[in-house]
Short mmCIF file of C-alpha atoms in Angstrom, two decimals:
data_model
loop_
_atom_site.label_atom_id
_atom_site.label_comp_id
_atom_site.label_asym_id
_atom_site.label_seq_id
_atom_site.Cartn_x
_atom_site.Cartn_y
_atom_site.Cartn_z
CA MET Q 1 0.40 21.51 -26.05
CA ASN Q 2 3.90 22.98 -26.29
CA SER Q 3 3.84 23.99 -22.62
CA TYR Q 4 2.71 20.48 -21.68
CA LEU Q 5 5.54 18.92 -23.68
CA SER Q 6 7.99 21.35 -22.10
CA ALA Q 7 6.78 20.51 -18.59
CA THR Q 8 6.98 16.78 -19.34
CA LEU Q 9 10.51 17.17 -20.71
CA VAL Q 10 11.64 19.08 -17.62
CA THR Q 11 10.11 16.45 -15.33
CA ASP Q 12 11.80 13.64 -17.25
CA LEU Q 13 15.13 15.47 -17.19
CA SER Q 14 14.80 16.14 -13.45
CA ARG Q 15 14.02 12.47 -12.89
CA ALA Q 16 17.04 11.45 -14.96
CA GLN Q 17 19.28 13.84 -13.03
CA PHE Q 18 18.05 12.59 -9.67
CA ALA Q 19 18.47 9.00 -10.82
CA LEU Q 20 22.06 9.77 -11.87
CA THR Q 21 22.97 11.44 -8.59
CA ALA Q 22 21.17 8.89 -6.40
CA LEU Q 23 22.51 5.79 -8.16
CA PHE Q 24 26.07 7.12 -8.05
CA HIS Q 25 25.84 8.33 -4.47
CA ILE Q 26 24.44 5.09 -3.08
CA LEU Q 27 27.57 3.20 -4.14
CA TRP Q 28 29.57 4.77 -1.32
CA PRO Q 29 27.39 4.76 1.84
CA VAL Q 30 26.65 1.03 1.54
CA LEU Q 31 30.32 0.14 2.04
CA THR Q 32 30.72 2.90 4.62
CA ILE Q 33 27.94 1.33 6.70
CA GLY Q 34 29.05 -2.25 6.16
CA LEU Q 35 32.74 -1.62 6.74
CA SER Q 36 32.14 0.51 9.84
CA PHE Q 37 30.71 -2.45 11.77
CA PHE Q 38 33.55 -4.71 10.68
CA LEU Q 39 35.96 -2.09 12.00
CA VAL Q 40 34.14 -2.22 15.34
CA VAL Q 41 34.45 -6.02 15.44
CA ILE Q 42 38.11 -5.95 14.40
CA GLU Q 43 39.02 -3.39 17.04
CA ALA Q 44 37.07 -5.29 19.69
CA LEU Q 45 38.99 -8.46 18.79
CA TRP Q 46 42.26 -6.58 19.12
CA LEU Q 47 41.30 -5.21 22.53
CA LYS Q 48 40.15 -8.65 23.70
CA THR Q 49 42.98 -10.80 22.33
CA GLY Q 50 45.88 -8.38 22.08
CA ASP Q 51 46.68 -9.87 18.66
CA VAL Q 52 48.57 -7.16 16.77
CA ASP Q 53 47.25 -8.48 13.45
CA TYR Q 54 43.77 -7.21 14.35
CA TYR Q 55 45.21 -3.76 15.07
CA ARG Q 56 46.90 -3.78 11.67
CA HIS Q 57 43.68 -4.93 10.04
CA ALA Q 58 41.85 -2.01 11.62
CA ARG Q 59 44.42 0.45 10.27
CA PHE Q 60 44.36 -1.18 6.82
CA TRP Q 61 40.58 -1.30 6.33
CA ALA Q 62 40.10 2.17 7.83
CA LYS Q 63 41.84 3.63 4.77
CA LEU Q 64 39.20 2.13 2.49
CA PHE Q 65 36.50 3.34 4.87
CA VAL Q 66 37.63 6.97 4.83
CA LEU Q 67 38.00 6.89 1.04
CA ASN Q 68 34.38 5.76 0.70
CA PHE Q 69 33.18 8.21 3.33
CA SER Q 70 34.83 11.14 1.56
CA VAL Q 71 33.30 10.37 -1.83
CA GLY Q 72 29.94 9.64 -0.19
CA VAL Q 73 29.81 13.06 1.47
CA VAL Q 74 30.66 14.89 -1.76
CA THR Q 75 28.17 12.95 -3.88
CA GLY Q 76 25.39 13.24 -1.31
CA LEU Q 77 25.30 17.04 -1.25
CA PRO Q 78 23.67 17.47 -4.69
CA LEU Q 79 20.75 15.28 -3.61
CA GLN Q 80 19.93 17.69 -0.79
CA PHE Q 81 19.98 20.68 -3.13
CA GLU Q 82 17.89 18.97 -5.80
CA PHE Q 83 14.88 18.84 -3.51
CA GLY Q 84 14.87 22.63 -3.63
CA THR Q 85 15.98 23.20 -7.21
CA ASN Q 86 14.32 20.41 -9.19
CA TRP Q 87 11.57 19.27 -6.83
CA ALA Q 88 10.38 22.46 -5.18
CA GLU Q 89 6.69 21.54 -5.43
CA PHE Q 90 7.37 18.24 -3.71
CA SER Q 91 9.33 20.01 -0.97
CA ARG Q 92 6.50 22.47 -0.45
CA PHE Q 93 3.92 19.69 -0.39
CA ALA Q 94 5.78 17.26 1.92
CA GLY Q 95 8.21 19.52 3.76
CA ASP Q 96 6.49 19.14 7.15
CA PHE Q 97 7.62 15.52 7.34
CA PHE Q 98 10.30 15.09 4.72
CA GLY Q 99 12.26 18.18 5.71
CA ALA Q 100 12.16 17.26 9.38
CA VAL Q 101 13.46 13.74 8.74
CA LEU Q 102 16.33 14.98 6.57
CA GLY Q 103 17.13 17.50 9.29
CA PHE Q 104 17.29 14.68 11.83
CA GLU Q 105 19.67 12.82 9.52
CA GLY Q 106 22.04 15.79 9.39
CA ALA Q 107 21.89 16.67 13.08
CA MET Q 108 21.69 13.22 14.67
CA ALA Q 109 23.53 10.96 12.21
CA PHE Q 110 25.98 12.81 10.01
CA MET Q 111 27.24 15.03 12.83
CA LEU Q 112 27.72 12.01 15.07
CA GLU Q 113 29.62 10.15 12.37
CA ALA Q 114 31.73 13.13 11.31
CA GLY Q 115 32.38 14.23 14.89
CA PHE Q 116 34.03 10.97 15.91
CA LEU Q 117 35.68 10.21 12.56
CA GLY Q 118 38.77 12.28 13.34
CA ILE Q 119 39.32 10.43 16.62
CA MET Q 120 38.88 7.08 14.87
CA LEU Q 121 41.40 7.90 12.15
CA LEU Q 122 43.96 10.02 13.99
CA GLY Q 123 43.52 9.20 17.64
CA TRP Q 124 45.30 5.85 17.87
CA HIS Q 125 48.24 7.28 19.83
CA ARG Q 126 46.39 10.32 21.22
CA VAL Q 127 43.46 8.94 23.19
CA PRO Q 128 43.02 5.92 25.45
CA ARG Q 129 42.14 2.62 23.78
CA ALA Q 130 38.63 2.61 25.26
CA MET Q 131 37.99 6.12 23.96
CA HIS Q 132 39.20 5.14 20.50
CA PHE Q 133 36.95 2.08 20.45
CA PHE Q 134 34.02 4.26 21.53
CA ALA Q 135 34.78 6.65 18.65
CA THR Q 136 34.82 3.75 16.16
CA LEU Q 137 31.51 2.54 17.56
CA MET Q 138 29.95 6.00 17.27
CA VAL Q 139 31.07 6.29 13.65
CA ALA Q 140 29.33 2.98 12.92
CA VAL Q 141 26.20 4.05 14.78
CA GLY Q 142 26.17 7.39 12.96
CA ALA Q 143 26.49 5.71 9.56
CA SER Q 144 23.58 3.40 10.34
CA LEU Q 145 21.44 6.23 11.75
CA SER Q 146 22.00 8.11 8.50
CA ALA Q 147 20.63 5.16 6.55
CA LEU Q 148 17.74 4.85 9.01
CA TRP Q 149 16.50 8.42 8.53
CA ILE Q 150 17.02 8.54 4.77
CA VAL Q 151 15.33 5.20 4.07
CA MET Q 152 12.58 6.09 6.55
CA ALA Q 153 11.85 9.22 4.50
CA ASN Q 154 11.86 7.15 1.32
CA SER Q 155 9.61 4.53 2.92
CA TRP Q 156 7.10 7.24 3.72
CA MET Q 157 7.06 8.13 0.03
CA GLN Q 158 6.28 4.46 -0.70
CA THR Q 159 3.50 4.11 1.91
CA PRO Q 160 2.52 7.57 3.21
CA ALA Q 161 0.90 7.65 6.64
CA GLY Q 162 0.39 9.86 9.66
CA GLY Q 163 -1.48 12.76 8.10
CA SER Q 164 -3.62 14.07 5.28
CA VAL Q 165 -3.63 16.64 2.48
CA VAL Q 166 -4.87 20.05 3.62
CA ASN Q 167 -4.88 23.07 1.28
CA GLY Q 168 -2.40 21.49 -1.10
CA ARG Q 169 0.08 20.34 1.56
CA PHE Q 170 0.56 17.13 3.50
CA VAL Q 171 -0.08 17.96 7.14
CA VAL Q 172 1.37 15.51 9.66
CA THR Q 173 -0.99 14.75 12.52
CA ASP Q 174 0.81 11.67 13.87
CA PHE Q 175 4.58 11.88 13.45
CA TRP Q 176 5.13 8.39 14.87
CA ALA Q 177 2.70 6.87 12.38
CA ALA Q 178 4.46 8.74 9.57
CA MET Q 179 7.88 7.48 10.69
CA PHE Q 180 6.75 3.90 11.27
CA ASN Q 181 4.77 3.67 8.06
CA PRO Q 182 3.98 0.20 6.65
CA ASN Q 183 7.10 0.09 4.46
CA MET Q 184 9.53 1.41 7.06
CA ILE Q 185 10.50 -1.80 8.87
CA TRP Q 186 11.10 -3.79 5.69
CA GLY Q 187 12.69 -0.92 3.76
CA VAL Q 188 15.16 0.04 6.49
CA SER Q 189 16.10 -3.51 7.47
CA HIS Q 190 16.51 -4.69 3.87
CA MET Q 191 18.73 -1.71 3.02
CA TRP Q 192 20.81 -1.94 6.20
CA VAL Q 193 21.48 -5.65 5.79
CA ALA Q 194 22.30 -5.01 2.11
CA ALA Q 195 25.01 -2.61 3.30
CA LEU Q 196 26.35 -5.20 5.74
CA GLU Q 197 26.29 -7.82 2.99
CA THR Q 198 28.12 -5.55 0.56
CA GLY Q 199 30.77 -4.78 3.18
CA CYS Q 200 31.05 -8.46 4.05
CA PHE Q 201 31.70 -9.60 0.48
CA VAL Q 202 33.99 -6.65 -0.35
CA MET Q 203 36.09 -7.49 2.68
CA GLY Q 204 36.03 -11.19 1.82
CA GLY Q 205 36.74 -10.57 -1.86
CA VAL Q 206 39.71 -8.28 -1.22
CA SER Q 207 41.09 -10.78 1.30
CA ALA Q 208 40.59 -13.59 -1.23
CA TRP Q 209 42.59 -11.59 -3.79
CA TYR Q 210 45.55 -11.30 -1.43
CA ILE Q 211 45.35 -15.02 -0.58
CA LEU Q 212 45.11 -15.91 -4.27
CA LYS Q 213 48.16 -13.74 -5.01
CA ASN Q 214 49.98 -15.27 -2.02
CA ARG Q 215 50.51 -11.83 -0.50
CA HIS Q 216 50.38 -12.00 3.30
CA PRO Q 217 48.01 -15.00 3.10
CA ALA Q 218 48.13 -15.76 6.82
CA PHE Q 219 47.27 -12.16 7.63
CA PHE Q 220 44.33 -11.96 5.24
CA MET Q 221 42.99 -15.35 6.19
CA LYS Q 222 41.81 -13.70 9.40
CA SER Q 223 39.70 -11.10 7.60
CA PHE Q 224 38.51 -13.70 5.09
CA LYS Q 225 37.39 -15.98 7.91
CA MET Q 226 35.61 -13.08 9.56
CA ALA Q 227 33.81 -12.21 6.32
CA LEU Q 228 32.74 -15.82 5.73
CA LEU Q 229 31.41 -16.28 9.26
CA ALA Q 230 29.51 -13.00 8.97
CA ALA Q 231 28.06 -14.15 5.65
CA VAL Q 232 26.68 -17.25 7.37
CA LEU Q 233 24.30 -14.93 9.22
CA ILE Q 234 23.88 -12.12 6.72
CA ALA Q 235 23.25 -13.97 3.42
CA PRO Q 236 20.23 -16.03 4.57
CA LEU Q 237 18.87 -13.09 6.60
CA GLN Q 238 18.90 -10.89 3.50
CA ILE Q 239 17.01 -13.53 1.50
CA TYR Q 240 14.36 -13.65 4.22
CA LEU Q 241 14.08 -9.86 4.37
CA GLY Q 242 13.87 -9.65 0.58
CA ASP Q 243 11.05 -12.19 0.51
CA ALA Q 244 9.12 -10.42 3.26
CA SER Q 245 9.71 -7.03 1.65
CA GLY Q 246 8.49 -8.36 -1.69
CA LYS Q 247 5.31 -9.71 -0.09
CA SER Q 248 4.73 -6.31 1.51
CA VAL Q 249 4.95 -4.68 -1.94
CA PHE Q 250 1.95 -6.71 -3.11
CA ASP Q 251 0.02 -5.67 0.00
CA TYR Q 252 0.61 -1.90 -0.31
CA GLN Q 253 1.78 -1.29 -3.90
CA PRO Q 254 0.04 -3.91 -6.05
CA ALA Q 255 0.94 -2.11 -9.29
CA LYS Q 256 4.65 -2.33 -8.48
CA GLY Q 257 4.29 -5.97 -7.45
CA ALA Q 258 2.51 -6.93 -10.65
CA ALA Q 259 5.05 -5.01 -12.72
CA ILE Q 260 8.14 -6.67 -11.28
CA GLU Q 261 6.57 -10.09 -11.88
CA GLY Q 262 5.14 -9.41 -15.34
CA HIS Q 263 1.71 -10.41 -13.97
CA TRP Q 264 -1.10 -9.03 -16.16
CA HIS Q 265 -4.23 -11.03 -15.42
CA THR Q 266 -5.72 -11.43 -11.96
CA ASN Q 267 -6.01 -15.17 -11.47
CA PRO Q 268 -9.53 -16.55 -10.86
CA VAL Q 269 -10.51 -17.70 -7.39
CA GLY Q 270 -9.27 -21.22 -6.78
CA GLN Q 271 -6.69 -21.09 -9.57
CA GLY Q 272 -3.10 -20.23 -8.67
CA ALA Q 273 -1.13 -17.45 -10.37
CA PRO Q 274 1.92 -18.61 -12.34
CA TRP Q 275 5.37 -17.14 -11.72
CA ALA Q 276 7.30 -15.96 -14.76
CA VAL Q 277 10.92 -17.06 -14.51
CA VAL Q 278 11.77 -15.00 -17.59
CA ALA Q 279 9.48 -12.97 -19.82
CA TRP Q 280 9.27 -9.81 -21.88
CA PRO Q 281 6.50 -7.50 -20.60
CA ASN Q 282 4.92 -5.30 -23.27
CA ALA Q 283 2.97 -2.31 -21.96
CA GLU Q 284 1.45 -1.46 -25.35
CA LYS Q 285 0.24 -5.01 -25.82
CA GLY Q 286 -0.99 -5.34 -22.23
CA GLY Q 287 0.75 -8.67 -21.78
CA ASN Q 288 4.02 -10.52 -22.15
CA ASP Q 289 5.42 -11.11 -25.61
CA TRP Q 290 6.72 -14.42 -24.29
CA ALA Q 291 7.21 -16.02 -20.89
CA LEU Q 292 8.55 -19.14 -19.21
CA GLU Q 293 6.22 -19.75 -16.26
CA ILE Q 294 5.88 -22.11 -13.31
CA PRO Q 295 2.25 -22.72 -12.30
CA ASN Q 296 0.96 -21.49 -8.92
CA VAL Q 297 4.34 -20.24 -7.64
CA LEU Q 298 3.44 -16.52 -7.67
CA SER Q 299 0.40 -17.24 -5.51
CA LEU Q 300 2.64 -19.17 -3.12
CA LEU Q 301 5.18 -16.33 -2.94
CA VAL Q 302 2.60 -13.59 -2.44
CA THR Q 303 -0.18 -15.23 -0.44
CA ARG Q 304 1.61 -18.30 0.99
CA THR Q 305 -1.10 -20.48 -0.59
CA TRP Q 306 -1.11 -22.40 -3.88
CA ASP Q 307 -4.26 -20.73 -5.21
CA GLY Q 308 -4.21 -17.25 -3.63
CA GLN Q 309 -5.44 -14.41 -5.80
CA VAL Q 310 -2.85 -11.89 -7.08
CA GLN Q 311 -3.99 -8.68 -8.73
CA GLY Q 312 -2.83 -8.22 -12.32
CA LEU Q 313 -1.71 -5.06 -14.08
CA LEU Q 314 -4.79 -5.02 -16.34
CA ASP Q 315 -6.95 -4.42 -13.27
CA ILE Q 316 -5.00 -1.22 -12.55
CA ALA Q 317 -5.70 1.99 -14.45
CA PRO Q 318 -3.15 2.49 -17.26
CA GLN Q 319 -2.13 5.91 -15.91
CA ASP Q 320 -1.25 4.29 -12.57
CA ARG Q 321 0.97 1.53 -13.94
CA PRO Q 322 4.77 1.80 -13.57
CA PRO Q 323 6.81 2.51 -16.71
CA ALA Q 324 9.83 0.64 -18.08
CA LEU Q 325 8.40 -2.80 -17.33
CA PRO Q 326 11.29 -4.88 -18.75
CA LEU Q 327 13.71 -2.79 -16.65
CA LEU Q 328 11.70 -3.49 -13.50
CA PHE Q 329 11.21 -7.16 -14.32
CA TYR Q 330 14.89 -7.92 -14.91
CA SER Q 331 16.31 -5.56 -12.28
CA PHE Q 332 14.32 -7.48 -9.69
CA ARG Q 333 15.50 -10.85 -10.98
CA LEU Q 334 19.12 -9.79 -11.15
CA MET Q 335 18.97 -8.58 -7.55
CA VAL Q 336 17.41 -11.88 -6.42
CA ALA Q 337 19.92 -13.93 -8.42
CA ILE Q 338 22.83 -12.11 -6.76
CA GLY Q 339 21.32 -12.75 -3.34
CA PHE Q 340 21.21 -16.48 -4.03
CA TYR Q 341 24.72 -16.36 -5.50
CA PHE Q 342 25.97 -14.93 -2.21
CA PHE Q 343 24.16 -17.66 -0.30
CA ALA Q 344 25.61 -20.40 -2.52
CA LEU Q 345 29.12 -18.93 -2.27
CA MET Q 346 28.81 -18.79 1.49
CA ALA Q 347 27.56 -22.38 1.68
CA LEU Q 348 30.34 -23.72 -0.57
CA SER Q 349 33.00 -21.80 1.35
CA LEU Q 350 31.66 -22.99 4.69
CA TRP Q 351 31.69 -26.59 3.44
CA HIS Q 352 35.27 -26.15 2.24
CA ALA Q 353 36.30 -24.71 5.62
CA TRP Q 354 34.63 -27.63 7.42
CA ARG Q 355 36.42 -30.16 5.21
CA HIS Q 356 39.85 -28.54 4.93
CA GLY Q 357 40.11 -25.97 7.70
CA TRP Q 358 41.55 -22.47 7.43
CA ARG Q 359 45.04 -23.21 6.16
CA GLU Q 360 45.99 -20.80 3.38
CA ALA Q 361 47.31 -23.60 1.18
CA ALA Q 362 43.98 -25.42 1.31
CA TRP Q 363 42.21 -22.36 -0.08
CA GLN Q 364 44.91 -21.56 -2.62
CA SER Q 365 44.45 -25.07 -4.00
CA GLN Q 366 40.86 -24.09 -4.90
CA PRO Q 367 41.39 -20.87 -6.88
CA TRP Q 368 37.89 -21.07 -8.37
CA LEU Q 369 36.40 -20.56 -4.93
CA LEU Q 370 38.58 -17.54 -4.19
CA LYS Q 371 37.72 -16.13 -7.62
CA GLY Q 372 34.07 -16.57 -6.71
CA TRP Q 373 34.67 -14.15 -3.83
CA LEU Q 374 36.43 -11.75 -6.19
CA LEU Q 375 33.36 -11.77 -8.43
CA ALA Q 376 31.20 -11.01 -5.40
CA VAL Q 377 32.90 -7.63 -4.85
CA PRO Q 378 31.11 -5.77 -7.68
CA LEU Q 379 27.96 -7.91 -7.45
CA GLY Q 380 27.01 -6.45 -4.09
CA TYR Q 381 26.91 -2.98 -5.64
CA VAL Q 382 24.96 -4.26 -8.64
CA ALA Q 383 22.34 -5.78 -6.33
CA VAL Q 384 21.96 -2.52 -4.40
CA GLU Q 385 21.56 -0.53 -7.62
CA MET Q 386 19.00 -2.99 -8.97
CA GLY Q 387 17.10 -2.82 -5.70
CA TRP Q 388 16.86 0.97 -5.86
CA ILE Q 389 15.75 0.86 -9.48
CA VAL Q 390 12.94 -1.52 -8.50
CA ARG Q 391 12.05 0.61 -5.49
CA GLU Q 392 12.00 3.98 -7.26
CA VAL Q 393 10.93 3.18 -10.81
CA GLY Q 394 8.32 0.80 -9.43
CA ARG Q 395 6.74 3.65 -7.44
CA GLN Q 396 6.12 5.68 -10.60
CA PRO Q 397 4.04 7.51 -11.70
CA TRP Q 398 3.76 8.56 -8.06
CA LEU Q 399 6.26 10.69 -6.16
CA ILE Q 400 4.32 9.97 -2.96
CA TYR Q 401 2.45 6.76 -3.66
CA GLY Q 402 -1.26 7.40 -4.24
CA VAL Q 403 -0.97 11.01 -3.04
CA LEU Q 404 1.28 13.13 -5.26
CA ARG Q 405 2.20 12.35 -8.87
CA THR Q 406 5.74 12.88 -10.08
CA SER Q 407 4.58 15.41 -12.64
CA GLU Q 408 3.02 17.48 -9.83
CA GLY Q 409 6.17 17.60 -7.71
CA ALA Q 410 8.72 18.88 -10.23
CA SER Q 411 9.94 22.47 -10.40
CA GLN Q 412 9.18 24.48 -13.52
CA LEU Q 413 12.69 25.08 -14.84
CA PRO Q 414 14.15 25.69 -18.28
CA ALA Q 415 15.11 22.35 -19.78
CA SER Q 416 18.51 23.80 -20.67
CA SER Q 417 19.22 24.50 -16.99
CA VAL Q 418 18.53 20.90 -16.01
CA MET Q 419 20.63 19.56 -18.87
CA PHE Q 420 23.50 21.88 -17.94
CA SER Q 421 23.46 20.85 -14.28
CA MET Q 422 23.17 17.16 -15.22
CA ALA Q 423 26.19 17.49 -17.50
CA GLY Q 424 28.10 19.15 -14.64
CA TYR Q 425 27.21 16.37 -12.21
CA SER Q 426 28.17 13.74 -14.76
CA LEU Q 427 31.58 15.32 -15.24
CA LEU Q 428 32.10 15.64 -11.48
CA TYR Q 429 31.14 12.01 -10.87
CA ILE Q 430 33.47 10.78 -13.62
CA VAL Q 431 36.33 12.68 -11.98
CA LEU Q 432 35.41 11.33 -8.52
CA ALA Q 433 35.14 7.76 -9.83
CA ILE Q 434 38.54 7.99 -11.52
CA ALA Q 435 40.10 9.49 -8.40
CA PHE Q 436 38.58 6.80 -6.20
CA PHE Q 437 39.86 3.96 -8.38
CA ILE Q 438 43.34 5.50 -8.52
CA PHE Q 439 43.56 5.76 -4.73
CA ALA Q 440 41.85 2.39 -4.16
CA ARG Q 441 44.32 0.74 -6.54
CA ARG Q 442 47.23 2.28 -4.66
CA TRP Q 443 45.72 1.08 -1.37
CA LEU Q 444 45.28 -2.43 -2.77
CA ARG Q 445 48.73 -2.64 -4.33
CA LYS Q 446 50.50 -1.28 -1.25
CA GLY Q 447 48.75 -3.66 1.12
CA PRO Q 448 48.88 -3.57 4.91
CA ASP Q 449 51.76 -2.14 6.91
CA LEU Q 450 52.90 -5.11 8.98
CA THR Q 451 55.42 -2.98 10.87
CA LEU Q 452 52.75 -0.96 12.67
CA GLU Q 453 52.79 -1.30 16.42
CA PRO Q 454 49.73 -0.58 18.55
CA PRO Q 455 49.77 2.27 21.04
CA ALA Q 456 51.23 1.36 24.40
CA VAL Q 457 48.88 0.78 27.29
CA PRO Q 458 49.20 3.82 29.57
CA PRO Q 459 50.52 3.18 33.09
CA HIS Q 460 47.95 2.64 35.81
CA ALA Q 461 46.88 5.55 37.90
CA GLY Q 462 49.37 6.21 40.62
CA GLN Q 463 52.13 4.14 38.98
CA ASP Q 464 55.53 5.78 38.64
CA ARG Q 465 55.70 6.87 34.97
CA ARG Q 466 59.49 6.48 35.02
CA LEU Q 467 59.17 2.67 35.33
#
C-alpha cells in the first residue's frame, strides 16, 4: 500500500511539474509563430511600396519577436529532458514514433529558425534585401514547422494510429498513418491559427495603446489596420476550427467530450441532448450539482441534428473518466468565450472603420474600443492556456489515449527529487518572467526609432560604384 501511494505521489508530482513547464513554455512560441508571419508581411509591404514606415515597423516588432524567441528556447529545454527523467517508461514505450518526431522538430524546424534568425536580426545592412526577406520567411516557416511536429506528436497521443503494441512497446508499422492520425489535422490547424490570432491581437493591442496615448498615432495606425484586417480572416476561421475540433473530440475521445460539457446521461434515441451553459459537475455524485441547460443544443453541436445521441459519462467506466471536471468544464467555456470576444471586437472595429475610416482622431474619440484591444492582449494567452488544459487534462487518465495509462508511463523517482526539480523550475520561470516584463516594458516605453533609414539599394551589376 505504501509503495502504491508513493508511486501515485510521484506520478502526480511529475504531472504537476510537466504541467508547470508546458503551460509556462507555451506562452512564448505562440507569439513567436504569430509575430513571425506579421514580420514577413511587413517586410514584403516595405519591399513593394518603399514606405520607410514599414521598415521601421519591422525593426520595432522584431525586438519583441527575439525577446519571445529567447525565453521560448530556454523554457522549452526542460520539456525535452523531462521525457527522459520523469517519463522514462513512456519514452521507452513510444520512442519509435515520439522520439523520431521530436528529432524532426529539432533538425528540420528549430535549426531552420535559428539558422536564419541572425540574418533576420543583424543582416539589414549586410545582405541584399531579397536575401534578408528570404531569411525572415525561413524564420517564420521554421517556427510553424516546430509547432507542426510538436502538435503532431501530441495529436498521436490523443488518437494513436499507425502501429500496435508488441512486447510492451508501440511498434510503428505505418509512419504516415501515425503522423496523420485522426486528431492531427484539427489539432495542428487549431493550434497554428491560435498562434496567429494571439500575434494578431497582441500587435493590434500594442498599437491601440500607442494610439490611445497619442504616441506616434499615424505610425501605429498602420500596424493596427494590419492587425484588424488579419483578424477579419483569423477570428472566424478559429471559431470554425474550434467547432470542428470539438466535434472530433466526441468522435474519438467521448469521455473528454462528455466531461467538457458536463454531460452525464446518454440521451434516448429521438430525444435531443441538452447543452449546459453553466453547471457544476460532481464526479462523486455522478451528475451536476446544478445546471442551466438549453434543450437539444448539445445534439446539434455534436451530431448536427436536433435529436442525435451523445454518449454520457455514466456510460464510461469510472476509471476511464477524466479528473478535475469543473476545471475542464470552465476551461473550455472560457476559451470559447474569448474566441467570440475576439470575433465581436473584430466586427465592431471593422464597422467603426467602415463608418469613420482610419483617421487616428476617429479612433481616439472611441477609447472604449481601443481599450477593448488592450484587453485582448492577455486574453489570447489565456485562451491558449485553457485550450491546453482541456486537451491534456481531458486525455487523462491516459498518457496515450486507450493504449498507455499515465500511471504506467511515469519514472520511478524519489518524490523529493521531483519536488526539488519543480521548485528549481518555478524559481527559474519567475526570474525569466520578471526579466521578460522588464525588457518588454522598456521596449514599450521607448517605442519605435523613427530615425532609422533602410539599407541603400546596391548599384546594379556593371554600374560604376563611384556614381
